[in-house]
Amino acid sequence: MIFEIERKWVLNKLPEMCKGKEPLIIEQCYFSSSPTVRIRKSLDHRNPYRMTIKGSGTIKRVELEENISEEFYENLKKFFVKPQAVVQKKFWKFEIEGTKLHYEISTVDDLWHYVEVEFETEEEALAFKAPDWFGKDVSELISMKGYSDMKVKADKAFDYPAFFLDSE
């Protein structure tokens, strides 16, 4: 079984370091939340088409990924994905100095921003001390897993600006 081990923090705004660096831009479409099933297409064609299935859990959960064809992606999107379940994401990746780790800053539809760090073990994840600018640690909140991106776009989840203000 392949596991994803990661922690997530919400940001009040996109950090300055992202503004001069070219992001990876993707379109992401959600099918379900339990398990989380999604397809994505790289809009700049760096990582063309993928399907991902993520199991339940917070910091550690099963993650299965597979490359798919453009035709399969477009057919799945056409027949199974509602317009409100499509989001655009931008990613920036940075190394964490003095470690083998990196952090990824993401923005969803330019509405909300977050930081994720992936780890090799749960112990490593739990021992990690995030810099203050990472914001509020939401790693243990099920509602902050990827499927909430679709709910935000559909205006059915959190009021994110209020959530950010409450997190300070």
Tab-separated table of N, CA and C in Angstrom:
chain	number	residue	atom	x	y	z
A	1	MET	N	0.850	-1.178	0.000
A	1	MET	CA	0.000	0.000	0.000
A	1	MET	C	0.896	1.242	0.000
A	2	ILE	N	0.516	2.232	-0.775
A	2	ILE	CA	1.274	3.484	-0.858
A	2	ILE	C	0.551	4.538	-0.036
A	3	PHE	N	1.290	5.193	0.857
A	3	PHE	CA	0.705	6.208	1.721
A	3	PHE	C	1.269	7.579	1.409
A	4	GLU	N	0.412	8.582	1.569
A	4	GLU	CA	0.821	9.978	1.541
A	4	GLU	C	0.875	10.415	3.006
A	5	ILE	N	1.977	11.031	3.389
A	5	ILE	CA	2.120	11.556	4.747
A	5	ILE	C	2.437	13.033	4.596
A	6	GLU	N	1.492	13.877	4.983
A	6	GLU	CA	1.700	15.309	4.803
A	6	GLU	C	0.984	16.120	5.869
A	7	ARG	N	1.456	17.345	6.016
A	7	ARG	CA	0.792	18.316	6.884
A	7	ARG	C	0.449	19.531	6.040
A	8	LYS	N	-0.596	20.271	6.494
A	8	LYS	CA	-1.111	21.409	5.727
A	8	LYS	C	-1.363	22.593	6.660
A	9	TRP	N	-1.054	23.788	6.159
A	9	TRP	CA	-1.290	25.045	6.877
A	9	TRP	C	-1.991	26.016	5.939
A	10	VAL	N	-2.921	26.811	6.458
A	10	VAL	CA	-3.592	27.819	5.628
A	10	VAL	C	-2.827	29.134	5.714
A	11	LEU	N	-2.856	29.869	4.622
A	11	LEU	CA	-2.184	31.160	4.532
A	11	LEU	C	-3.230	32.260	4.392
A	12	ASN	N	-2.973	33.411	4.991
A	12	ASN	CA	-3.879	34.550	4.839
A	12	ASN	C	-3.758	35.185	3.466
A	13	LYS	N	-2.568	35.089	2.877
A	13	LYS	CA	-2.350	35.641	1.536
A	13	LYS	C	-1.210	34.890	0.883
A	14	LEU	N	-1.092	35.038	-0.404
A	14	LEU	CA	-0.025	34.404	-1.150
A	14	LEU	C	1.292	35.095	-0.802
A	15	PRO	N	2.313	34.342	-0.388
A	15	PRO	CA	3.596	34.960	-0.027
A	15	PRO	C	4.284	35.636	-1.214
A	16	GLU	N	5.053	36.652	-0.919
A	16	GLU	CA	5.774	37.410	-1.948
A	16	GLU	C	6.680	36.522	-2.789
A	17	MET	N	7.286	35.488	-2.171
A	17	MET	CA	8.234	34.616	-2.880
A	17	MET	C	7.602	33.949	-4.103
A	18	CYS	N	6.276	33.852	-4.141
A	18	CYS	CA	5.593	33.210	-5.270
A	18	CYS	C	5.420	34.162	-6.448
A	19	LYS	N	5.403	35.441	-6.170
A	19	LYS	CA	5.036	36.415	-7.200
A	19	LYS	C	6.011	36.488	-8.367
A	20	GLY	N	7.288	36.207	-8.160
A	20	GLY	CA	8.237	36.273	-9.265
A	20	GLY	C	8.588	34.921	-9.846
A	21	LYS	N	7.993	33.864	-9.338
A	21	LYS	CA	8.308	32.506	-9.781
A	21	LYS	C	7.122	31.915	-10.536
A	22	GLU	N	7.413	31.257	-11.657
A	22	GLU	CA	6.361	30.653	-12.497
A	22	GLU	C	5.731	29.445	-11.790
A	23	PRO	N	4.409	29.425	-11.621
A	23	PRO	CA	3.764	28.276	-10.975
A	23	PRO	C	3.474	27.153	-11.964
A	24	LEU	N	3.246	25.966	-11.427
A	24	LEU	CA	2.654	24.881	-12.185
A	24	LEU	C	1.151	25.117	-12.079
A	25	ILE	N	0.446	25.135	-13.194
A	25	ILE	CA	-0.999	25.404	-13.190
A	25	ILE	C	-1.733	24.145	-13.646
A	26	ILE	N	-2.722	23.753	-12.858
A	26	ILE	CA	-3.504	22.565	-13.205
A	26	ILE	C	-4.998	22.845	-13.115
A	27	GLU	N	-5.758	22.044	-13.824
A	27	GLU	CA	-7.204	21.978	-13.670
A	27	GLU	C	-7.457	20.678	-12.920
A	28	GLN	N	-8.254	20.749	-11.855
A	28	GLN	CA	-8.518	19.564	-11.035
A	28	GLN	C	-10.027	19.368	-10.919
A	29	CYS	N	-10.475	18.137	-11.129
A	29	CYS	CA	-11.898	17.807	-11.113
A	29	CYS	C	-12.142	16.718	-10.077
A	30	TYR	N	-13.173	16.906	-9.247
A	30	TYR	CA	-13.474	15.955	-8.170
A	30	TYR	C	-14.699	15.115	-8.490
A	31	PHE	N	-14.614	13.823	-8.131
A	31	PHE	CA	-15.730	12.898	-8.285
A	31	PHE	C	-16.394	12.596	-6.958
A	32	SER	N	-15.589	12.398	-5.919
A	32	SER	CA	-16.159	12.014	-4.623
A	32	SER	C	-15.212	12.412	-3.496
A	33	SER	N	-15.741	12.337	-2.266
A	33	SER	CA	-14.945	12.696	-1.101
A	33	SER	C	-14.548	11.499	-0.247
A	34	SER	N	-15.209	10.373	-0.386
A	34	SER	CA	-14.882	9.225	0.459
A	34	SER	C	-14.986	7.940	-0.348
A	35	PRO	N	-13.900	7.518	-0.979
A	35	PRO	CA	-12.583	8.135	-0.976
A	35	PRO	C	-12.559	9.371	-1.873
A	36	THR	N	-11.533	10.196	-1.694
A	36	THR	CA	-11.365	11.343	-2.585
A	36	THR	C	-10.874	10.818	-3.927
A	37	VAL	N	-11.632	11.091	-4.982
A	37	VAL	CA	-11.267	10.678	-6.334
A	37	VAL	C	-11.248	11.933	-7.192
A	38	ARG	N	-10.113	12.127	-7.857
A	38	ARG	CA	-9.977	13.325	-8.682
A	38	ARG	C	-9.144	13.022	-9.914
A	39	ILE	N	-9.341	13.862	-10.918
A	39	ILE	CA	-8.496	13.839	-12.102
A	39	ILE	C	-7.914	15.238	-12.252
A	40	ARG	N	-6.739	15.292	-12.856
A	40	ARG	CA	-6.140	16.609	-13.072
A	40	ARG	C	-5.413	16.651	-14.394
A	41	LYS	N	-5.366	17.859	-14.918
A	41	LYS	CA	-4.678	18.115	-16.181
A	41	LYS	C	-3.751	19.294	-15.959
A	42	SER	N	-2.510	19.141	-16.383
A	42	SER	CA	-1.551	20.227	-16.296
A	42	SER	C	-1.828	21.195	-17.441
A	43	LEU	N	-2.093	22.451	-17.109
A	43	LEU	CA	-2.416	23.424	-18.153
A	43	LEU	C	-1.177	23.879	-18.905
A	44	ASP	N	0.011	23.618	-18.353
A	44	ASP	CA	1.244	23.940	-19.073
A	44	ASP	C	1.933	22.665	-19.569
A	45	HIS	N	1.254	21.539	-19.438
A	45	HIS	CA	1.675	20.242	-19.983
A	45	HIS	C	2.968	19.690	-19.386
A	46	ARG	N	3.346	20.140	-18.175
A	46	ARG	CA	4.533	19.586	-17.525
A	46	ARG	C	4.259	18.198	-16.945
A	47	ASN	N	3.040	17.925	-16.571
A	47	ASN	CA	2.667	16.641	-15.963
A	47	ASN	C	1.264	16.350	-16.459
A	48	PRO	N	1.115	15.879	-17.699
A	48	PRO	CA	-0.149	15.937	-18.435
A	48	PRO	C	-1.441	15.554	-17.703
A	49	TYR	N	-1.789	14.283	-17.600
A	49	TYR	CA	-3.088	13.868	-17.068
A	49	TYR	C	-2.896	12.788	-16.023
A	50	ARG	N	-3.585	12.941	-14.866
A	50	ARG	CA	-3.451	11.972	-13.777
A	50	ARG	C	-4.788	11.764	-13.078
A	51	MET	N	-4.961	10.567	-12.569
A	51	MET	CA	-6.086	10.262	-11.698
A	51	MET	C	-5.506	9.912	-10.332
A	52	THR	N	-6.120	10.437	-9.271
A	52	THR	CA	-5.656	10.178	-7.907
A	52	THR	C	-6.836	9.732	-7.060
A	53	ILE	N	-6.584	8.727	-6.232
A	53	ILE	CA	-7.566	8.253	-5.264
A	53	ILE	C	-6.886	8.313	-3.897
A	54	LYS	N	-7.515	9.008	-2.953
A	54	LYS	CA	-6.962	9.133	-1.608
A	54	LYS	C	-7.956	8.582	-0.608
A	55	GLY	N	-7.440	7.778	0.305
A	55	GLY	CA	-8.273	7.177	1.333
A	55	GLY	C	-8.573	8.144	2.458
A	56	SER	N	-9.239	7.633	3.489
A	56	SER	CA	-9.592	8.463	4.638
A	56	SER	C	-8.360	8.686	5.501
A	57	GLY	N	-8.461	9.651	6.381
A	57	GLY	CA	-7.356	9.965	7.272
A	57	GLY	C	-6.982	11.420	7.174
A	58	THR	N	-5.998	11.798	7.961
A	58	THR	CA	-5.561	13.199	7.959
A	58	THR	C	-4.094	13.278	7.558
A	59	ILE	N	-3.186	13.068	8.492
A	59	ILE	CA	-1.764	13.195	8.179
A	59	ILE	C	-1.271	12.029	7.316
A	60	LYS	N	-1.761	10.820	7.564
A	60	LYS	CA	-1.359	9.651	6.781
A	60	LYS	C	-2.588	9.017	6.159
A	61	ARG	N	-2.533	8.828	4.835
A	61	ARG	CA	-3.640	8.153	4.158
A	61	ARG	C	-3.158	7.505	2.870
A	62	VAL	N	-3.893	6.508	2.428
A	62	VAL	CA	-3.561	5.807	1.194
A	62	VAL	C	-3.695	6.784	0.028
A	63	GLU	N	-2.742	6.696	-0.892
A	63	GLU	CA	-2.801	7.525	-2.101
A	63	GLU	C	-2.390	6.671	-3.296
A	64	LEU	N	-3.283	6.571	-4.266
A	64	LEU	CA	-3.015	5.853	-5.507
A	64	LEU	C	-3.074	6.854	-6.653
A	65	GLU	N	-2.043	6.863	-7.491
A	65	GLU	CA	-2.009	7.779	-8.628
A	65	GLU	C	-1.640	7.019	-9.886
A	66	GLU	N	-2.226	7.464	-10.986
A	66	GLU	CA	-1.956	6.799	-12.256
A	66	GLU	C	-2.049	7.839	-13.376
A	67	ASN	N	-1.132	7.768	-14.327
A	67	ASN	CA	-1.249	8.601	-15.519
A	67	ASN	C	-2.435	8.104	-16.333
A	68	ILE	N	-3.155	9.030	-16.943
A	68	ILE	CA	-4.274	8.674	-17.816
A	68	ILE	C	-4.117	9.443	-19.128
A	69	SER	N	-4.841	9.027	-20.145
A	69	SER	CA	-4.747	9.691	-21.449
A	69	SER	C	-5.611	10.949	-21.471
A	70	GLU	N	-5.312	11.814	-22.396
A	70	GLU	CA	-6.120	13.023	-22.579
A	70	GLU	C	-7.564	12.652	-22.907
A	71	GLU	N	-7.751	11.657	-23.757
A	71	GLU	CA	-9.101	11.226	-24.143
A	71	GLU	C	-9.880	10.716	-22.932
A	72	PHE	N	-9.241	9.893	-22.086
A	72	PHE	CA	-9.904	9.368	-20.893
A	72	PHE	C	-10.261	10.516	-19.951
A	73	TYR	N	-9.332	11.456	-19.767
A	73	TYR	CA	-9.584	12.628	-18.925
A	73	TYR	C	-10.808	13.401	-19.424
A	74	GLU	N	-10.818	13.729	-20.699
A	74	GLU	CA	-11.914	14.530	-21.263
A	74	GLU	C	-13.245	13.791	-21.185
A	75	ASN	N	-13.241	12.471	-21.399
A	75	ASN	CA	-14.482	11.692	-21.295
A	75	ASN	C	-14.986	11.649	-19.856
A	76	LEU	N	-14.082	11.418	-18.900
A	76	LEU	CA	-14.493	11.433	-17.489
A	76	LEU	C	-15.072	12.795	-17.117
A	77	LYS	N	-14.379	13.839	-17.499
A	77	LYS	CA	-14.833	15.191	-17.166
A	77	LYS	C	-16.204	15.471	-17.790
A	78	LYS	N	-16.368	15.114	-19.021
A	78	LYS	CA	-17.622	15.379	-19.742
A	78	LYS	C	-18.819	14.654	-19.130
A	79	PHE	N	-18.633	13.381	-18.774
A	79	PHE	CA	-19.755	12.563	-18.328
A	79	PHE	C	-19.983	12.525	-16.826
A	80	PHE	N	-18.962	12.836	-16.035
A	80	PHE	CA	-19.103	12.634	-14.595
A	80	PHE	C	-18.853	13.849	-13.715
A	81	VAL	N	-18.319	14.920	-14.266
A	81	VAL	CA	-17.909	16.044	-13.425
A	81	VAL	C	-18.839	17.230	-13.619
A	82	LYS	N	-19.380	17.721	-12.508
A	82	LYS	CA	-20.210	18.922	-12.540
A	82	LYS	C	-19.309	20.151	-12.606
A	83	PRO	N	-19.760	21.232	-13.239
A	83	PRO	CA	-18.912	22.428	-13.364
A	83	PRO	C	-18.368	22.953	-12.040
A	84	GLN	N	-19.148	22.881	-10.965
A	84	GLN	CA	-18.681	23.392	-9.676
A	84	GLN	C	-17.616	22.498	-9.045
A	85	ALA	N	-17.377	21.331	-9.619
A	85	ALA	CA	-16.358	20.421	-9.086
A	85	ALA	C	-15.024	20.579	-9.804
A	86	VAL	N	-14.882	21.630	-10.605
A	86	VAL	CA	-13.643	21.898	-11.329
A	86	VAL	C	-12.974	23.119	-10.698
A	87	VAL	N	-11.712	22.961	-10.313
A	87	VAL	CA	-10.965	24.076	-9.735
A	87	VAL	C	-9.671	24.257	-10.518
A	88	GLN	N	-9.125	25.462	-10.434
A	88	GLN	CA	-7.800	25.719	-10.978
A	88	GLN	C	-6.846	25.907	-9.804
A	89	LYS	N	-5.728	25.215	-9.852
A	89	LYS	CA	-4.729	25.325	-8.792
A	89	LYS	C	-3.406	25.787	-9.383
A	90	LYS	N	-2.703	26.577	-8.594
A	90	LYS	CA	-1.342	26.982	-8.928
A	90	LYS	C	-0.446	26.492	-7.800
A	91	PHE	N	0.706	25.918	-8.175
A	91	PHE	CA	1.652	25.363	-7.198
A	91	PHE	C	3.029	26.000	-7.365
A	92	TRP	N	3.660	26.293	-6.250
A	92	TRP	CA	5.055	26.715	-6.221
A	92	TRP	C	5.773	25.800	-5.246
A	93	LYS	N	6.957	25.309	-5.613
A	93	LYS	CA	7.692	24.374	-4.767
A	93	LYS	C	9.022	25.010	-4.339
A	94	PHE	N	9.328	24.889	-3.030
A	94	PHE	CA	10.550	25.453	-2.463
A	94	PHE	C	11.201	24.438	-1.537
A	95	GLU	N	12.521	24.428	-1.506
A	95	GLU	CA	13.250	23.557	-0.589
A	95	GLU	C	13.246	24.153	0.809
A	96	ILE	N	13.252	23.291	1.819
A	96	ILE	CA	13.406	23.728	3.201
A	96	ILE	C	14.887	23.606	3.511
A	97	GLU	N	15.531	24.741	3.659
A	97	GLU	CA	16.978	24.793	3.833
A	97	GLU	C	17.452	23.885	4.965
A	98	GLY	N	18.521	23.156	4.683
A	98	GLY	CA	19.119	22.286	5.682
A	98	GLY	C	18.423	20.942	5.854
A	99	THR	N	17.439	20.642	4.983
A	99	THR	CA	16.720	19.368	5.062
A	99	THR	C	16.566	18.779	3.665
A	100	LYS	N	16.052	17.573	3.593
A	100	LYS	CA	15.713	16.965	2.294
A	100	LYS	C	14.255	17.257	1.927
A	101	LEU	N	13.580	18.033	2.763
A	101	LEU	CA	12.161	18.342	2.570
A	101	LEU	C	11.967	19.560	1.674
A	102	HIS	N	10.772	19.669	1.169
A	102	HIS	CA	10.362	20.874	0.448
A	102	HIS	C	8.950	21.232	0.896
A	103	TYR	N	8.561	22.466	0.645
A	103	TYR	CA	7.173	22.852	0.889
A	103	TYR	C	6.581	23.316	-0.419
A	104	GLU	N	5.288	23.101	-0.529
A	104	GLU	CA	4.561	23.472	-1.728
A	104	GLU	C	3.489	24.470	-1.328
A	105	ILE	N	3.520	25.632	-1.955
A	105	ILE	CA	2.499	26.648	-1.734
A	105	ILE	C	1.494	26.508	-2.863
A	106	SER	N	0.220	26.466	-2.513
A	106	SER	CA	-0.839	26.300	-3.511
A	106	SER	C	-1.897	27.372	-3.342
A	107	THR	N	-2.508	27.722	-4.445
A	107	THR	CA	-3.665	28.601	-4.414
A	107	THR	C	-4.766	27.935	-5.229
A	108	VAL	N	-5.988	28.037	-4.745
A	108	VAL	CA	-7.142	27.400	-5.381
A	108	VAL	C	-8.049	28.491	-5.931
A	109	ASP	N	-8.190	28.517	-7.259
A	109	ASP	CA	-9.028	29.516	-7.935
A	109	ASP	C	-8.720	30.934	-7.464
A	110	ASP	N	-7.497	31.184	-7.047
A	110	ASP	CA	-7.080	32.483	-6.512
A	110	ASP	C	-7.962	32.931	-5.345
A	111	LEU	N	-8.628	31.971	-4.678
A	111	LEU	CA	-9.507	32.282	-3.550
A	111	LEU	C	-8.852	32.035	-2.202
A	112	TRP	N	-8.123	30.937	-2.083
A	112	TRP	CA	-7.469	30.629	-0.811
A	112	TRP	C	-6.146	29.934	-1.076
A	113	HIS	N	-5.262	30.016	-0.079
A	113	HIS	CA	-3.883	29.574	-0.247
A	113	HIS	C	-3.486	28.681	0.925
A	114	TYR	N	-2.611	27.739	0.643
A	114	TYR	CA	-2.143	26.858	1.705
A	114	TYR	C	-0.734	26.363	1.408
A	115	VAL	N	-0.091	25.809	2.449
A	115	VAL	CA	1.241	25.229	2.355
A	115	VAL	C	1.133	23.765	2.752
A	116	GLU	N	1.797	22.884	2.010
A	116	GLU	CA	1.867	21.469	2.363
A	116	GLU	C	3.323	21.017	2.389
A	117	VAL	N	3.617	20.115	3.318
A	117	VAL	CA	4.927	19.473	3.369
A	117	VAL	C	4.678	17.977	3.441
A	118	GLU	N	5.330	17.211	2.549
A	118	GLU	CA	5.228	15.751	2.562
A	118	GLU	C	6.424	15.159	3.293
A	119	PHE	N	6.168	14.079	4.021
A	119	PHE	CA	7.181	13.441	4.849
A	119	PHE	C	7.274	11.962	4.512
A	120	GLU	N	8.373	11.340	4.940
A	120	GLU	CA	8.534	9.903	4.733
A	120	GLU	C	7.879	9.087	5.837
A	121	THR	N	7.790	9.649	7.065
A	121	THR	CA	7.189	8.921	8.184
A	121	THR	C	6.256	9.845	8.967
A	122	GLU	N	5.327	9.229	9.693
A	122	GLU	CA	4.452	10.013	10.565
A	122	GLU	C	5.246	10.697	11.673
A	123	GLU	N	6.252	10.008	12.190
A	123	GLU	CA	7.070	10.575	13.256
A	123	GLU	C	7.762	11.849	12.783
A	124	GLU	N	8.278	11.813	11.562
A	124	GLU	CA	8.924	12.985	10.976
A	124	GLU	C	7.908	14.127	10.819
A	125	ALA	N	6.717	13.784	10.389
A	125	ALA	CA	5.671	14.794	10.202
A	125	ALA	C	5.295	15.444	11.526
A	126	LEU	N	5.116	14.637	12.557
A	126	LEU	CA	4.702	15.162	13.856
A	126	LEU	C	5.807	15.966	14.540
A	127	ALA	N	7.057	15.653	14.247
A	127	ALA	CA	8.186	16.358	14.864
A	127	ALA	C	8.513	17.669	14.152
A	128	PHE	N	7.993	17.866	12.946
A	128	PHE	CA	8.329	19.046	12.146
A	128	PHE	C	7.821	20.327	12.804
A	129	LYS	N	8.703	21.304	12.922
A	129	LYS	CA	8.360	22.627	13.462
A	129	LYS	C	8.242	23.603	12.291
A	130	ALA	N	7.041	24.026	12.010
A	130	ALA	CA	6.797	24.927	10.882
A	130	ALA	C	7.149	26.367	11.249
A	131	PRO	N	7.639	27.125	10.281
A	131	PRO	CA	7.857	28.549	10.528
A	131	PRO	C	6.517	29.247	10.784
A	132	ASP	N	6.534	30.324	11.529
A	132	ASP	CA	5.300	31.049	11.861
A	132	ASP	C	4.507	31.478	10.637
A	133	TRP	N	5.200	31.848	9.557
A	133	TRP	CA	4.495	32.361	8.391
A	133	TRP	C	3.638	31.302	7.703
A	134	PHE	N	3.851	30.005	8.015
A	134	PHE	CA	3.018	28.948	7.438
A	134	PHE	C	1.549	29.126	7.833
A	135	GLY	N	1.273	29.812	8.935
A	135	GLY	CA	-0.115	30.023	9.344
A	135	GLY	C	-0.630	28.904	10.231
A	136	LYS	N	-1.959	28.753	10.228
A	136	LYS	CA	-2.621	27.787	11.101
A	136	LYS	C	-2.473	26.370	10.565
A	137	ASP	N	-2.043	25.457	11.431
A	137	ASP	CA	-1.903	24.051	11.077
A	137	ASP	C	-3.299	23.423	11.030
A	138	VAL	N	-3.687	22.950	9.853
A	138	VAL	CA	-5.010	22.338	9.677
A	138	VAL	C	-4.880	20.876	9.233
A	139	SER	N	-3.719	20.291	9.516
A	139	SER	CA	-3.424	18.925	9.075
A	139	SER	C	-4.431	17.897	9.568
A	140	GLU	N	-4.967	18.096	10.757
A	140	GLU	CA	-5.873	17.118	11.361
A	140	GLU	C	-7.346	17.379	11.024
A	141	LEU	N	-7.624	18.410	10.246
A	141	LEU	CA	-9.013	18.734	9.903
A	141	LEU	C	-9.410	18.030	8.611
A	142	ILE	N	-10.309	17.085	8.714
A	142	ILE	CA	-10.798	16.371	7.530
A	142	ILE	C	-11.361	17.359	6.512
A	143	SER	N	-12.013	18.396	6.991
A	143	SER	CA	-12.649	19.367	6.097
A	143	SER	C	-11.642	20.130	5.256
A	144	MET	N	-10.356	20.070	5.588
A	144	MET	CA	-9.347	20.788	4.822
A	144	MET	C	-8.646	19.899	3.795
A	145	LYS	N	-9.122	18.704	3.596
A	145	LYS	CA	-8.546	17.845	2.568
A	145	LYS	C	-9.040	18.323	1.205
A	146	GLY	N	-8.418	17.848	0.142
A	146	GLY	CA	-8.630	18.377	-1.198
A	146	GLY	C	-10.057	18.519	-1.667
A	147	TYR	N	-10.935	17.620	-1.251
A	147	TYR	CA	-12.307	17.692	-1.730
A	147	TYR	C	-12.969	19.002	-1.337
A	148	SER	N	-12.488	19.626	-0.256
A	148	SER	CA	-13.064	20.911	0.157
A	148	SER	C	-12.817	21.990	-0.884
A	149	ASP	N	-11.816	21.795	-1.769
A	149	ASP	CA	-11.586	22.771	-2.833
A	149	ASP	C	-12.851	22.926	-3.683
A	150	MET	N	-13.459	21.791	-4.029
A	150	MET	CA	-14.676	21.825	-4.836
A	150	MET	C	-15.804	22.483	-4.058
A	151	LYS	N	-15.924	22.167	-2.775
A	151	LYS	CA	-17.000	22.736	-1.983
A	151	LYS	C	-16.852	24.242	-1.853
A	152	VAL	N	-15.619	24.724	-1.782
A	152	VAL	CA	-15.398	26.171	-1.729
A	152	VAL	C	-15.904	26.800	-3.015
A	153	LYS	N	-15.550	26.214	-4.146
A	153	LYS	CA	-15.979	26.760	-5.432
A	153	LYS	C	-17.506	26.737	-5.542
A	154	ALA	N	-18.128	25.695	-4.998
A	154	ALA	CA	-19.584	25.572	-5.047
A	154	ALA	C	-20.255	26.384	-3.938
A	155	ASP	N	-19.437	27.080	-3.139
A	155	ASP	CA	-19.934	27.911	-2.045
A	155	ASP	C	-20.724	27.078	-1.040
A	156	LYS	N	-20.223	25.878	-0.742
A	156	LYS	CA	-20.915	25.001	0.193
A	156	LYS	C	-20.057	24.637	1.391
A	157	ALA	N	-18.905	25.255	1.534
A	157	ALA	CA	-18.027	24.890	2.644
A	157	ALA	C	-17.834	26.082	3.561
A	158	PHE	N	-16.603	26.278	3.989
A	158	PHE	CA	-16.282	27.355	4.906
A	158	PHE	C	-16.401	28.718	4.257
A	159	ASP	N	-16.602	29.727	5.089
A	159	ASP	CA	-16.407	31.100	4.649
A	159	ASP	C	-14.913	31.340	4.888
A	160	TYR	N	-14.074	31.108	3.890
A	160	TYR	CA	-12.635	31.119	4.101
A	160	TYR	C	-12.079	32.439	4.619
A	161	PRO	N	-12.526	33.582	4.139
A	161	PRO	CA	-11.970	34.807	4.743
A	161	PRO	C	-12.231	34.877	6.253
A	162	ALA	N	-13.409	34.495	6.703
A	162	ALA	CA	-13.704	34.507	8.151
A	162	ALA	C	-12.871	33.449	8.855
A	163	PHE	N	-12.698	32.290	8.231
A	163	PHE	CA	-11.894	31.231	8.823
A	163	PHE	C	-10.464	31.724	9.042
A	164	PHE	N	-9.917	32.426	8.054
A	164	PHE	CA	-8.554	32.932	8.185
A	164	PHE	C	-8.458	33.932	9.320
A	165	LEU	N	-9.449	34.818	9.431
A	165	LEU	CA	-9.416	35.823	10.483
A	165	LEU	C	-9.505	35.171	11.854
A	166	ASP	N	-10.293	34.108	11.966
A	166	ASP	CA	-10.448	33.404	13.240
A	166	ASP	C	-9.187	32.633	13.627
A	167	SER	N	-8.312	32.349	12.653
A	167	SER	CA	-7.161	31.500	12.920
A	167	SER	C	-5.979	32.258	13.501
A	168	GLU	N	-6.037	33.561	13.559
A	168	GLU	CA	-4.885	34.333	14.059
A	168	GLU	C	-4.857	34.388	15.555
